[in-house]
Amino acid sequence: MEPTKIRIAVQKSGRLSEESLKLFKECGIKFESGGSKLKTVSSNFPIEFLFLRDDDIPGYVEDGVADLGVIGENVLMEHKRQVDIVKELGFSKCRLSLAIPRNEVYTGLEYFQGKNIATSYPNLTNAFLDKQGIQVTTHEISGSVEIAPSIGLAEAICDIVSTGGTLLSNGLKEVATVFNSQAVLISNNTLDLAKQDILAKLLFRIDSVQRGQNAKYVVLNAHEDNLDKITALLPGMKSPSVMPLTEKGWYSLHSVISENDFWEIIESLRTAGAEGILVLPIEKMIL
Ligand code: ATP
Ligand code: ZN
């Protein structure tokens, strides 16, 4: 009998594909991608990739055609499929926002009362405004939403924004955020034990990659007089490694610090007398 494989659906080409494939490669999973391939099997991990349009991914995972999928939360929430979100992936971050013509005076969400809104996300748009007691008419269109106001199709739009550049160049301004989105790993909710086991292995690898991305490896020199002060600033995975240098009274310290408070710690280290500070990226961090 063939050993069990898990089947994962990823976007064929678009704003999720590159980062999705990069993540699995960083997890040490080898596979061929690109070209017109619709599916591919890894040579060193029990996983098969299906390359699909992103809109089809939640449905395929719900039906069990695929066991897992990588999808933007915005698409997932709009279609309300019965799948489990097993991991936030931290890439393809964007927001679903309401925007109006730039020369309009915005008076708060009441502005939208009774208005026509063009969007590819009618469910999320209606749910958000409905909660605020605002009734609108949504017009579902699948692309080029931002031109709707200028051609008279709608008075406002609700669309995906990352920098706001597209809105600006279409004479629109962003006035309210409906939903913050990122890519997520989803799973069918009835995976058998063998597949759950493969998923656990995959998640362990993703966690290690993500931890590495959120941390930096720091190497520095310190005089023994400053050692206590500096050690106190460096938590490390357990505690920092301290190694004597050939120059008497001097030590090399190695530690791991989090990306979040990186600059604050570096400044405190310098004040505490740290010298020759080196900062290195971490590829993976296994706990
Ligand atoms: P498909 O051909 O697969 O249907 P699409 O055109 O619907 O693709 P893309 O534009 O590739 O979709 O976007 C896929 C997802 O990437 C979006 O649903 C959203 O989660 C995210 N995304 C969209 N725009 C941006 C952006 N500017 N920056 C980052 N992420 C984005
Ligand atoms: Zn799509």
mmCIF file of C-alpha atoms and ligand atoms in Angstrom:
data_model
loop_
_atom_site.group_PDB
_atom_site.id
_atom_site.type_symbol
_atom_site.label_atom_id
_atom_site.label_comp_id
_atom_site.label_asym_id
_atom_site.label_seq_id
_atom_site.Cartn_x
_atom_site.Cartn_y
_atom_site.Cartn_z
ATOM 1 C CA MET A 1 0.000 0.000 0.000
ATOM 2 C CA GLU A 2 1.169 3.530 -0.746
ATOM 3 C CA PRO A 3 2.119 5.483 2.363
ATOM 4 C CA THR A 4 -0.284 8.291 3.270
ATOM 5 C CA LYS A 5 0.310 11.712 1.763
ATOM 6 C CA ILE A 6 -1.303 14.968 2.728
ATOM 7 C CA ARG A 7 -2.666 17.079 -0.104
ATOM 8 C CA ILE A 8 -2.352 20.853 0.047
ATOM 9 C CA ALA A 9 -3.949 23.452 -2.226
ATOM 10 C CA VAL A 10 -1.976 26.614 -2.947
ATOM 11 C CA GLN A 11 -2.657 29.509 -5.299
ATOM 12 C CA LYS A 12 -1.374 28.825 -8.809
ATOM 13 C CA SER A 13 -0.272 32.360 -9.546
ATOM 14 C CA GLY A 14 -0.992 35.542 -7.699
ATOM 15 C CA ARG A 15 -0.228 37.407 -4.531
ATOM 16 C CA LEU A 16 -0.192 34.320 -2.312
ATOM 17 C CA SER A 17 1.791 31.905 -4.468
ATOM 18 C CA GLU A 18 5.363 33.047 -4.128
ATOM 19 C CA GLU A 19 5.352 33.379 -0.339
ATOM 20 C CA SER A 20 3.446 30.107 0.067
ATOM 21 C CA LEU A 21 6.017 28.153 -1.925
ATOM 22 C CA LYS A 22 8.861 29.943 -0.138
ATOM 23 C CA LEU A 23 7.464 28.904 3.227
ATOM 24 C CA PHE A 24 7.332 25.210 2.279
ATOM 25 C CA LYS A 25 10.842 25.389 0.822
ATOM 26 C CA GLU A 26 12.089 26.969 4.061
ATOM 27 C CA CYS A 27 10.478 24.024 5.831
ATOM 28 C CA GLY A 28 12.914 21.824 3.921
ATOM 29 C CA ILE A 29 10.223 20.397 1.644
ATOM 30 C CA LYS A 30 11.529 19.736 -1.847
ATOM 31 C CA PHE A 31 9.252 19.904 -4.880
ATOM 32 C CA GLU A 32 9.090 21.223 -8.414
ATOM 33 C CA SER A 33 6.864 24.190 -9.146
ATOM 34 C CA GLY A 34 6.228 26.692 -11.880
ATOM 35 C CA GLY A 35 5.207 26.293 -15.476
ATOM 36 C CA SER A 36 1.839 24.824 -16.235
ATOM 37 C CA LYS A 37 1.981 22.093 -13.584
ATOM 38 C CA LEU A 38 -1.321 21.616 -11.765
ATOM 39 C CA LYS A 39 0.087 19.232 -9.198
ATOM 40 C CA THR A 40 3.372 18.038 -7.861
ATOM 41 C CA VAL A 41 4.616 15.615 -5.207
ATOM 42 C CA SER A 42 7.461 16.346 -2.803
ATOM 43 C CA SER A 43 10.477 14.089 -3.038
ATOM 44 C CA ASN A 44 11.284 14.225 0.697
ATOM 45 C CA PHE A 45 8.025 14.893 2.604
ATOM 46 C CA PRO A 46 4.653 13.102 2.293
ATOM 47 C CA ILE A 47 2.873 16.009 0.686
ATOM 48 C CA GLU A 48 1.251 16.664 -2.663
ATOM 49 C CA PHE A 49 0.642 20.213 -3.926
ATOM 50 C CA LEU A 50 -2.372 21.246 -5.999
ATOM 51 C CA PHE A 51 -2.105 24.594 -7.787
ATOM 52 C CA LEU A 52 -5.499 26.319 -8.011
ATOM 53 C CA ARG A 53 -7.251 29.676 -8.208
ATOM 54 C CA ASP A 54 -7.422 31.044 -4.692
ATOM 55 C CA ASP A 55 -11.242 31.341 -4.693
ATOM 56 C CA ASP A 56 -11.570 27.567 -5.165
ATOM 57 C CA ILE A 57 -9.282 26.629 -2.282
ATOM 58 C CA PRO A 58 -11.677 26.898 0.715
ATOM 59 C CA GLY A 59 -14.308 24.778 -1.049
ATOM 60 C CA TYR A 60 -11.814 22.077 -2.029
ATOM 61 C CA VAL A 61 -10.589 21.876 1.571
ATOM 62 C CA GLU A 62 -14.116 21.778 2.964
ATOM 63 C CA ASP A 63 -15.003 18.917 0.586
ATOM 64 C CA GLY A 64 -11.796 17.043 1.364
ATOM 65 C CA VAL A 65 -10.482 17.132 -2.219
ATOM 66 C CA ALA A 66 -7.509 18.836 -0.551
ATOM 67 C CA ASP A 67 -6.606 18.247 3.120
ATOM 68 C CA LEU A 68 -4.933 21.619 3.601
ATOM 69 C CA GLY A 69 -4.851 24.979 1.882
ATOM 70 C CA VAL A 70 -3.158 28.345 1.971
ATOM 71 C CA ILE A 71 -5.644 31.169 1.554
ATOM 72 C CA GLY A 72 -6.168 34.860 2.376
ATOM 73 C CA GLU A 73 -8.418 35.243 5.427
ATOM 74 C CA ASN A 74 -10.441 37.771 3.422
ATOM 75 C CA VAL A 75 -11.489 35.106 0.894
ATOM 76 C CA LEU A 76 -12.068 32.496 3.600
ATOM 77 C CA MET A 77 -14.317 34.758 5.703
ATOM 78 C CA GLU A 78 -16.304 35.946 2.710
ATOM 79 C CA HIS A 79 -17.280 32.403 1.732
ATOM 80 C CA LYS A 80 -17.785 31.006 5.244
ATOM 81 C CA ARG A 81 -16.614 27.459 4.527
ATOM 82 C CA GLN A 82 -16.479 24.862 7.293
ATOM 83 C CA VAL A 83 -12.715 24.438 7.642
ATOM 84 C CA ASP A 84 -10.251 24.872 10.507
ATOM 85 C CA ILE A 85 -7.693 27.672 10.556
ATOM 86 C CA VAL A 86 -4.589 25.888 11.838
ATOM 87 C CA LYS A 87 -1.956 28.611 11.463
ATOM 88 C CA GLU A 88 -1.640 32.309 10.740
ATOM 89 C CA LEU A 89 1.160 32.592 8.212
ATOM 90 C CA GLY A 90 2.035 36.286 8.555
ATOM 91 C CA PHE A 91 2.365 37.093 4.839
ATOM 92 C CA SER A 92 0.064 38.647 2.188
ATOM 93 C CA LYS A 93 -1.094 41.125 4.790
ATOM 94 C CA CYS A 94 -3.733 43.498 3.521
ATOM 95 C CA ARG A 95 -7.005 45.049 4.651
ATOM 96 C CA LEU A 96 -10.527 45.243 3.321
ATOM 97 C CA SER A 97 -11.460 48.911 3.403
ATOM 98 C CA LEU A 98 -14.259 51.260 2.507
ATOM 99 C CA ALA A 99 -13.270 54.076 0.170
ATOM 100 C CA ILE A 100 -15.092 57.085 -1.250
ATOM 101 C CA PRO A 101 -14.295 59.768 -3.868
ATOM 102 C CA ARG A 102 -11.504 61.985 -2.596
ATOM 103 C CA ASN A 103 -13.472 65.244 -2.799
ATOM 104 C CA GLU A 104 -16.378 63.948 -0.656
ATOM 105 C CA VAL A 105 -16.635 65.030 2.970
ATOM 106 C CA TYR A 106 -16.576 61.942 5.193
ATOM 107 C CA THR A 107 -18.802 62.171 8.241
ATOM 108 C CA GLY A 108 -18.265 58.760 9.815
ATOM 109 C CA LEU A 109 -19.904 55.424 8.996
ATOM 110 C CA GLU A 110 -23.347 57.099 8.748
ATOM 111 C CA TYR A 111 -22.036 58.489 5.474
ATOM 112 C CA PHE A 112 -22.758 55.084 3.935
ATOM 113 C CA GLN A 113 -26.422 54.910 4.999
ATOM 114 C CA GLY A 114 -28.523 54.037 1.930
ATOM 115 C CA LYS A 115 -25.535 54.169 -0.422
ATOM 116 C CA ASN A 116 -24.522 51.799 -3.237
ATOM 117 C CA ILE A 117 -21.227 50.046 -2.633
ATOM 118 C CA ALA A 118 -19.267 48.080 -5.239
ATOM 119 C CA THR A 119 -17.241 45.180 -3.841
ATOM 120 C CA SER A 120 -15.994 41.626 -4.340
ATOM 121 C CA TYR A 121 -16.797 41.033 -0.664
ATOM 122 C CA PRO A 122 -20.552 41.655 -0.234
ATOM 123 C CA ASN A 123 -20.891 39.384 2.828
ATOM 124 C CA LEU A 124 -18.062 40.976 4.821
ATOM 125 C CA THR A 125 -19.138 44.484 3.782
ATOM 126 C CA ASN A 126 -22.793 43.959 4.724
ATOM 127 C CA ALA A 127 -21.969 42.196 7.989
ATOM 128 C CA PHE A 128 -19.636 45.011 9.072
ATOM 129 C CA LEU A 129 -22.038 47.848 8.252
ATOM 130 C CA ASP A 130 -25.100 45.974 9.475
ATOM 131 C CA LYS A 131 -23.483 45.624 12.920
ATOM 132 C CA GLN A 132 -23.217 49.439 13.009
ATOM 133 C CA GLY A 133 -26.881 49.772 12.056
ATOM 134 C CA ILE A 134 -26.112 50.931 8.528
ATOM 135 C CA GLN A 135 -28.030 49.566 5.553
ATOM 136 C CA VAL A 136 -26.455 49.671 2.104
ATOM 137 C CA THR A 137 -26.906 48.059 -1.299
ATOM 138 C CA THR A 138 -23.868 46.086 -2.404
ATOM 139 C CA HIS A 139 -23.041 45.431 -6.044
ATOM 140 C CA GLU A 140 -20.830 42.407 -6.415
ATOM 141 C CA ILE A 141 -18.110 42.754 -9.040
ATOM 142 C CA SER A 142 -15.123 40.480 -9.333
ATOM 143 C CA GLY A 143 -12.376 42.855 -10.435
ATOM 144 C CA SER A 144 -11.410 46.514 -11.069
ATOM 145 C CA VAL A 145 -13.680 47.537 -8.210
ATOM 146 C CA GLU A 146 -11.909 50.870 -7.843
ATOM 147 C CA ILE A 147 -13.273 52.275 -11.104
ATOM 148 C CA ALA A 148 -16.924 51.767 -10.034
ATOM 149 C CA PRO A 149 -17.474 55.296 -8.599
ATOM 150 C CA SER A 150 -16.009 57.090 -11.628
ATOM 151 C CA ILE A 151 -18.259 55.179 -14.052
ATOM 152 C CA GLY A 152 -21.332 55.785 -11.910
ATOM 153 C CA LEU A 153 -21.850 52.176 -10.833
ATOM 154 C CA ALA A 154 -21.627 52.939 -7.110
ATOM 155 C CA GLU A 155 -20.973 55.806 -4.716
ATOM 156 C CA ALA A 156 -18.347 53.950 -2.718
ATOM 157 C CA ILE A 157 -16.307 50.771 -2.800
ATOM 158 C CA CYS A 158 -15.115 48.149 -0.350
ATOM 159 C CA ASP A 159 -11.881 46.597 -1.571
ATOM 160 C CA ILE A 160 -8.513 45.096 -0.638
ATOM 161 C CA VAL A 161 -5.858 47.682 0.146
ATOM 162 C CA SER A 162 -2.227 47.292 1.061
ATOM 163 C CA THR A 163 -0.506 50.616 0.348
ATOM 164 C CA GLY A 164 -3.473 52.649 -0.857
ATOM 165 C CA GLY A 165 -1.730 53.569 -4.137
ATOM 166 C CA THR A 166 -4.440 52.110 -6.368
ATOM 167 C CA LEU A 167 -7.157 54.014 -4.506
ATOM 168 C CA LEU A 168 -5.261 57.255 -4.794
ATOM 169 C CA SER A 169 -4.669 56.913 -8.510
ATOM 170 C CA ASN A 170 -8.415 56.340 -8.971
ATOM 171 C CA GLY A 171 -9.357 59.496 -7.069
ATOM 172 C CA LEU A 172 -10.525 57.629 -3.973
ATOM 173 C CA LYS A 173 -9.690 57.857 -0.268
ATOM 174 C CA GLU A 174 -9.784 55.090 2.313
ATOM 175 C CA VAL A 175 -12.101 55.973 5.196
ATOM 176 C CA ALA A 176 -12.712 52.809 7.263
ATOM 177 C CA THR A 177 -11.218 49.339 7.700
ATOM 178 C CA VAL A 178 -13.647 46.439 7.575
ATOM 179 C CA PHE A 179 -11.250 43.520 8.044
ATOM 180 C CA ASN A 180 -7.507 42.920 8.511
ATOM 181 C CA SER A 181 -6.249 39.938 6.556
ATOM 182 C CA GLN A 182 -3.216 37.715 6.181
ATOM 183 C CA ALA A 183 -2.543 34.307 4.656
ATOM 184 C CA VAL A 184 -3.654 31.362 6.791
ATOM 185 C CA LEU A 185 -3.160 27.605 6.640
ATOM 186 C CA ILE A 186 -6.543 25.864 6.657
ATOM 187 C CA SER A 187 -7.373 22.226 7.188
ATOM 188 C CA ASN A 188 -10.267 19.912 6.448
ATOM 189 C CA ASN A 189 -11.966 19.251 9.781
ATOM 190 C CA THR A 190 -12.036 15.453 9.545
ATOM 191 C CA LEU A 191 -8.415 14.490 8.841
ATOM 192 C CA ASP A 192 -7.607 10.859 9.689
ATOM 193 C CA LEU A 193 -4.864 10.068 12.221
ATOM 194 C CA ALA A 194 -2.141 9.484 9.642
ATOM 195 C CA LYS A 195 -2.830 12.877 8.066
ATOM 196 C CA GLN A 196 -3.052 14.596 11.461
ATOM 197 C CA ASP A 197 0.399 13.216 12.147
ATOM 198 C CA ILE A 198 1.802 14.688 8.915
ATOM 199 C CA LEU A 199 0.094 18.014 9.687
ATOM 200 C CA ALA A 200 1.714 18.068 13.155
ATOM 201 C CA LYS A 201 5.135 17.549 11.546
ATOM 202 C CA LEU A 202 4.464 20.326 9.057
ATOM 203 C CA LEU A 203 3.306 22.711 11.806
ATOM 204 C CA PHE A 204 6.408 21.952 13.855
ATOM 205 C CA ARG A 205 8.546 23.010 10.889
ATOM 206 C CA ILE A 206 6.476 26.130 10.191
ATOM 207 C CA ASP A 207 6.786 27.148 13.865
ATOM 208 C CA SER A 208 10.563 26.752 13.707
ATOM 209 C CA VAL A 209 10.811 28.871 10.560
ATOM 210 C CA GLN A 210 8.518 31.570 12.005
ATOM 211 C CA ARG A 211 10.422 31.705 15.285
ATOM 212 C CA GLY A 212 13.653 32.164 13.361
ATOM 213 C CA GLN A 213 12.110 35.025 11.381
ATOM 214 C CA ASN A 214 11.085 36.751 14.604
ATOM 215 C CA ALA A 215 14.502 36.494 16.217
ATOM 216 C CA LYS A 216 18.092 37.558 15.668
ATOM 217 C CA TYR A 217 21.331 35.995 16.787
ATOM 218 C CA VAL A 218 23.574 38.509 18.572
ATOM 219 C CA VAL A 219 27.302 38.219 19.224
ATOM 220 C CA LEU A 220 29.160 40.898 21.179
ATOM 221 C CA ASN A 221 32.247 41.580 23.244
ATOM 222 C CA ALA A 222 32.153 42.765 26.840
ATOM 223 C CA HIS A 223 34.638 43.574 29.551
ATOM 224 C CA GLU A 224 34.221 41.560 32.762
ATOM 225 C CA ASP A 225 33.266 44.735 34.658
ATOM 226 C CA ASN A 226 30.162 45.057 32.458
ATOM 227 C CA LEU A 227 29.336 41.362 32.215
ATOM 228 C CA ASP A 228 26.508 41.270 34.785
ATOM 229 C CA LYS A 229 24.770 44.312 33.377
ATOM 230 C CA ILE A 230 24.973 43.000 29.814
ATOM 231 C CA THR A 231 23.979 39.440 30.708
ATOM 232 C CA ALA A 232 20.865 40.794 32.394
ATOM 233 C CA LEU A 233 19.817 42.383 29.072
ATOM 234 C CA LEU A 234 20.218 39.158 27.085
ATOM 235 C CA PRO A 235 17.684 36.435 27.772
ATOM 236 C CA GLY A 236 18.787 34.003 25.057
ATOM 237 C CA MET A 237 16.996 30.694 24.597
ATOM 238 C CA LYS A 238 18.071 29.670 28.102
ATOM 239 C CA SER A 239 20.700 32.258 29.040
ATOM 240 C CA PRO A 240 23.503 33.785 26.977
ATOM 241 C CA SER A 241 26.683 31.814 26.276
ATOM 242 C CA VAL A 242 29.742 33.560 27.697
ATOM 243 C CA MET A 243 33.193 32.676 26.334
ATOM 244 C CA PRO A 244 36.514 34.172 27.410
ATOM 245 C CA LEU A 245 38.552 35.956 24.749
ATOM 246 C CA THR A 246 42.328 35.611 24.576
ATOM 247 C CA GLU A 247 42.577 39.203 25.779
ATOM 248 C CA LYS A 248 42.369 39.033 29.564
ATOM 249 C CA GLY A 249 39.211 40.420 31.166
ATOM 250 C CA TRP A 250 37.229 40.279 27.893
ATOM 251 C CA TYR A 251 34.394 37.932 26.928
ATOM 252 C CA SER A 252 32.320 37.103 23.879
ATOM 253 C CA LEU A 253 28.568 36.779 24.515
ATOM 254 C CA HIS A 254 26.149 34.942 22.222
ATOM 255 C CA SER A 255 22.397 35.262 22.509
ATOM 256 C CA VAL A 256 19.057 35.373 20.702
ATOM 257 C CA ILE A 257 16.829 38.431 20.834
ATOM 258 C CA SER A 258 13.345 39.035 19.554
ATOM 259 C CA GLU A 259 12.713 41.218 16.500
ATOM 260 C CA ASN A 260 10.054 43.157 18.454
ATOM 261 C CA ASP A 261 12.313 44.869 20.976
ATOM 262 C CA PHE A 262 15.460 44.543 18.887
ATOM 263 C CA TRP A 263 16.556 48.211 18.719
ATOM 264 C CA GLU A 264 15.769 48.914 22.367
ATOM 265 C CA ILE A 265 17.951 46.017 23.458
ATOM 266 C CA ILE A 266 20.789 47.019 21.117
ATOM 267 C CA GLU A 267 20.740 50.580 22.508
ATOM 268 C CA SER A 268 20.747 49.319 26.116
ATOM 269 C CA LEU A 269 23.613 46.943 25.278
ATOM 270 C CA ARG A 270 25.723 49.782 23.913
ATOM 271 C CA THR A 271 25.000 51.913 26.972
ATOM 272 C CA ALA A 272 25.993 48.962 29.159
ATOM 273 C CA GLY A 273 29.379 48.762 27.423
ATOM 274 C CA ALA A 274 28.885 46.122 24.730
ATOM 275 C CA GLU A 275 31.376 46.371 21.851
ATOM 276 C CA GLY A 276 31.716 44.818 18.395
ATOM 277 C CA ILE A 277 28.050 43.867 18.222
ATOM 278 C CA LEU A 278 27.195 41.474 15.371
ATOM 279 C CA VAL A 279 23.592 40.671 14.428
ATOM 280 C CA LEU A 280 22.854 37.586 12.326
ATOM 281 C CA PRO A 281 19.646 36.190 10.850
ATOM 282 C CA ILE A 282 18.406 32.848 12.158
ATOM 283 C CA GLU A 283 17.290 30.319 9.608
ATOM 284 C CA LYS A 284 15.376 27.997 11.955
ATOM 285 C CA MET A 285 14.830 27.821 15.678
ATOM 286 C CA ILE A 286 13.975 24.417 17.125
ATOM 287 C CA LEU A 287 12.596 24.259 20.646
HETATM 288 P P1 ATP B 1 -6.761 34.094 -8.574
HETATM 289 O O1 ATP B 1 -6.352 34.195 -10.005
HETATM 290 O O2 ATP B 1 -6.053 32.943 -7.893
HETATM 291 O O3 ATP B 1 -8.240 34.096 -8.352
HETATM 292 P P2 ATP B 1 -6.856 36.782 -7.403
HETATM 293 O O4 ATP B 1 -6.650 37.776 -8.487
HETATM 294 O O5 ATP B 1 -8.224 36.534 -6.884
HETATM 295 O O6 ATP B 1 -6.158 35.397 -7.848
HETATM 296 P P3 ATP B 1 -4.650 37.946 -5.902
HETATM 297 O O7 ATP B 1 -4.723 39.347 -6.386
HETATM 298 O O8 ATP B 1 -3.507 37.106 -6.340
HETATM 299 O O9 ATP B 1 -6.026 37.170 -6.124
HETATM 300 O O10 ATP B 1 -4.675 38.019 -4.298
HETATM 301 C C1 ATP B 1 -4.714 36.858 -3.527
HETATM 302 C C2 ATP B 1 -4.794 37.257 -2.061
HETATM 303 O O11 ATP B 1 -3.623 37.994 -1.715
HETATM 304 C C3 ATP B 1 -5.941 38.202 -1.706
HETATM 305 O O12 ATP B 1 -7.144 37.501 -1.473
HETATM 306 C C4 ATP B 1 -5.430 38.831 -0.437
HETATM 307 O O13 ATP B 1 -5.579 37.954 0.666
HETATM 308 C C5 ATP B 1 -3.955 38.980 -0.743
HETATM 309 N N1 ATP B 1 -3.665 40.304 -1.299
HETATM 310 C C6 ATP B 1 -4.379 40.986 -2.209
HETATM 311 N N2 ATP B 1 -3.818 42.170 -2.498
HETATM 312 C C7 ATP B 1 -2.715 42.234 -1.776
HETATM 313 C C8 ATP B 1 -1.685 43.192 -1.675
HETATM 314 N N3 ATP B 1 -1.685 44.325 -2.358
HETATM 315 N N4 ATP B 1 -0.668 42.912 -0.840
HETATM 316 C C9 ATP B 1 -0.630 41.777 -0.145
HETATM 317 N N5 ATP B 1 -1.590 40.830 -0.200
HETATM 318 C C10 ATP B 1 -2.608 41.045 -1.013
HETATM 319 ZN ZN ZN B 2 -9.197 34.917 -6.827
#
